[in-house]
PDB file of C-alpha atoms in Angstrom:
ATOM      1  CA  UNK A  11       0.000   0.000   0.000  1.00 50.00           C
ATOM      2  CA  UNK A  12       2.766   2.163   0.558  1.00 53.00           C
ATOM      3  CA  UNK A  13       4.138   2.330  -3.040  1.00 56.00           C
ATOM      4  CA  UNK A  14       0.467   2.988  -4.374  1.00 65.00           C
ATOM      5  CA  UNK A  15       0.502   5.446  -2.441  1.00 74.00           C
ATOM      6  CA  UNK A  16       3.966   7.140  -3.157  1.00 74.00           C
ATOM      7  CA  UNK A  17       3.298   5.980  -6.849  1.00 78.00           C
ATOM      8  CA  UNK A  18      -0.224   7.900  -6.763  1.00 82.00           C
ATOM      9  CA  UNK A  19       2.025  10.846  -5.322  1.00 86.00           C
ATOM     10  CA  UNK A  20       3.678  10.570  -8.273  1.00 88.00           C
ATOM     11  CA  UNK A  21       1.092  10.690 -11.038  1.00 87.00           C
ATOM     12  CA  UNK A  22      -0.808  13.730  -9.007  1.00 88.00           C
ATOM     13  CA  UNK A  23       2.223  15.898  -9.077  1.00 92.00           C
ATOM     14  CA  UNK A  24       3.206  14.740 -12.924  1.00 92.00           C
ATOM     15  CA  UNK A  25      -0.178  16.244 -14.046  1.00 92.00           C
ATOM     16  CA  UNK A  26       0.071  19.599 -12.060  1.00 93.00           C
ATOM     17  CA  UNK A  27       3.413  20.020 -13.313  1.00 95.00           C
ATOM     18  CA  UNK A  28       1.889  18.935 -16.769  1.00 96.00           C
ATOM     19  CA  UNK A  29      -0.467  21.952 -16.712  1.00 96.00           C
ATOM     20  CA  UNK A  30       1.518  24.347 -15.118  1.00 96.00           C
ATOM     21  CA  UNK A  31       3.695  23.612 -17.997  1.00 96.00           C
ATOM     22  CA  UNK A  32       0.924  23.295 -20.139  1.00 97.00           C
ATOM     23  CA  UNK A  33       0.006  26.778 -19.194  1.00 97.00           C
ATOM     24  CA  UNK A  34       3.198  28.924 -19.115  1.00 97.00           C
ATOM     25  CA  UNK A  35       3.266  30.403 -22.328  1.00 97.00           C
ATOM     26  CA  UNK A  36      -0.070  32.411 -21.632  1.00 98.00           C
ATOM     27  CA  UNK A  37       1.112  32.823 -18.125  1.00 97.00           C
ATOM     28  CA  UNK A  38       4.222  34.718 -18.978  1.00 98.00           C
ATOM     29  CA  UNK A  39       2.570  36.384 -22.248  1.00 98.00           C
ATOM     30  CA  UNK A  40      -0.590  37.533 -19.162  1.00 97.00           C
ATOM     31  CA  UNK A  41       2.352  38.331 -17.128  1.00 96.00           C
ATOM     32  CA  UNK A  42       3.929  40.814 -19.719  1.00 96.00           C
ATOM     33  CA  UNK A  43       1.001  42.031 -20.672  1.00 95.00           C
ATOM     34  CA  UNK A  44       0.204  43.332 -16.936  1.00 93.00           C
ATOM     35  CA  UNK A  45       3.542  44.982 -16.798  1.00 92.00           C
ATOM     36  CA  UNK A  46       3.053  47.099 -19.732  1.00 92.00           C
ATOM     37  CA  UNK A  47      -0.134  47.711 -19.245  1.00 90.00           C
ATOM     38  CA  UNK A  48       0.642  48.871 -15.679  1.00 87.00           C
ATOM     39  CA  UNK A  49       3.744  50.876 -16.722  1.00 81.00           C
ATOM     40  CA  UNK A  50       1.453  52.595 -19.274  1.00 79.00           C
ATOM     41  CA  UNK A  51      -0.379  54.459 -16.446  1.00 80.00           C
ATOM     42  CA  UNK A  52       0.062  57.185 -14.309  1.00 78.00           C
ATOM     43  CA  UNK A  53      -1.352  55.592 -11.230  1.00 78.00           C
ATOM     44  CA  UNK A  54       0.581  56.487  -8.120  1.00 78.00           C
ATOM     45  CA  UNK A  55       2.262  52.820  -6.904  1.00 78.00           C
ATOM     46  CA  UNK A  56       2.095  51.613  -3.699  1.00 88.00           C
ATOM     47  CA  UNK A  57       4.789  49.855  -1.933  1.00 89.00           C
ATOM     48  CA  UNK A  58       3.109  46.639  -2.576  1.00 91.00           C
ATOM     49  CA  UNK A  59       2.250  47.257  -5.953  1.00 88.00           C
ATOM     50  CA  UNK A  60       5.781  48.258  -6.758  1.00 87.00           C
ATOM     51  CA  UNK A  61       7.570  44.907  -5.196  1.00 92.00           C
ATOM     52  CA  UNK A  62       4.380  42.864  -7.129  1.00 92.00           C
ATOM     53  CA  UNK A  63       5.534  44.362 -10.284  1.00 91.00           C
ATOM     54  CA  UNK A  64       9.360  43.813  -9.460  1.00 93.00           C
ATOM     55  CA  UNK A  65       8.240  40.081  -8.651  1.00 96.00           C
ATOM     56  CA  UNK A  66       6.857  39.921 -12.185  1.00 95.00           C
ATOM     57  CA  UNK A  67       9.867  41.426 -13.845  1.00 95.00           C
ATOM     58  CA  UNK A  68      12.060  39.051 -12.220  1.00 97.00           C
ATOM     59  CA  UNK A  69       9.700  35.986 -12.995  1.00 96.00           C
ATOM     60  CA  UNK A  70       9.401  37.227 -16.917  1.00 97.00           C
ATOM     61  CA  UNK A  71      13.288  37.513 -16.661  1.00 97.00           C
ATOM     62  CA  UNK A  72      13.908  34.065 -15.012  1.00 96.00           C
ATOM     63  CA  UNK A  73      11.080  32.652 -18.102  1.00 95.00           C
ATOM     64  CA  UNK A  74      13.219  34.249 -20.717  1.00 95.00           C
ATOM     65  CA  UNK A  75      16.784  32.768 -19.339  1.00 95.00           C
ATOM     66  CA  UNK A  76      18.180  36.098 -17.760  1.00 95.00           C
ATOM     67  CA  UNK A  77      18.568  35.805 -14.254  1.00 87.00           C
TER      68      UNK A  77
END
């Protein structure tokens, strides 16, 4: 029982990482997207805006093979 259970483990986390993966094209193009968008405006940022949009840069940056 314990190997069905590590095996079932196994399957459950090969399809999340199957549609994550599945998924991260239109997550990064969403991603990019926001970011221009956002920069676009003349909104006043709030701290936690501002560290949510460096998170994103750093995310698109670490997609794209630069960090």
């Amino acid at each position: 029982e314990a190997f069905g259970r590590v095996g079932e483990d196994i399957y459950l986390n090969a399809n999340a990482n199957a549609r994550l993966i599945a998924a991260a094209p239109d997550l990064l193009a969403a991603l990019r997207e926001l970011t221009r968008s956002w920069d676009a405006t003349t909104f006043p940022v709030s701290e936690r805006m501002d560290e949510a949009l460096k998170d994103a840069d750093a995310a698109i940056a670490k997609a794209e093979g630069r960090s």
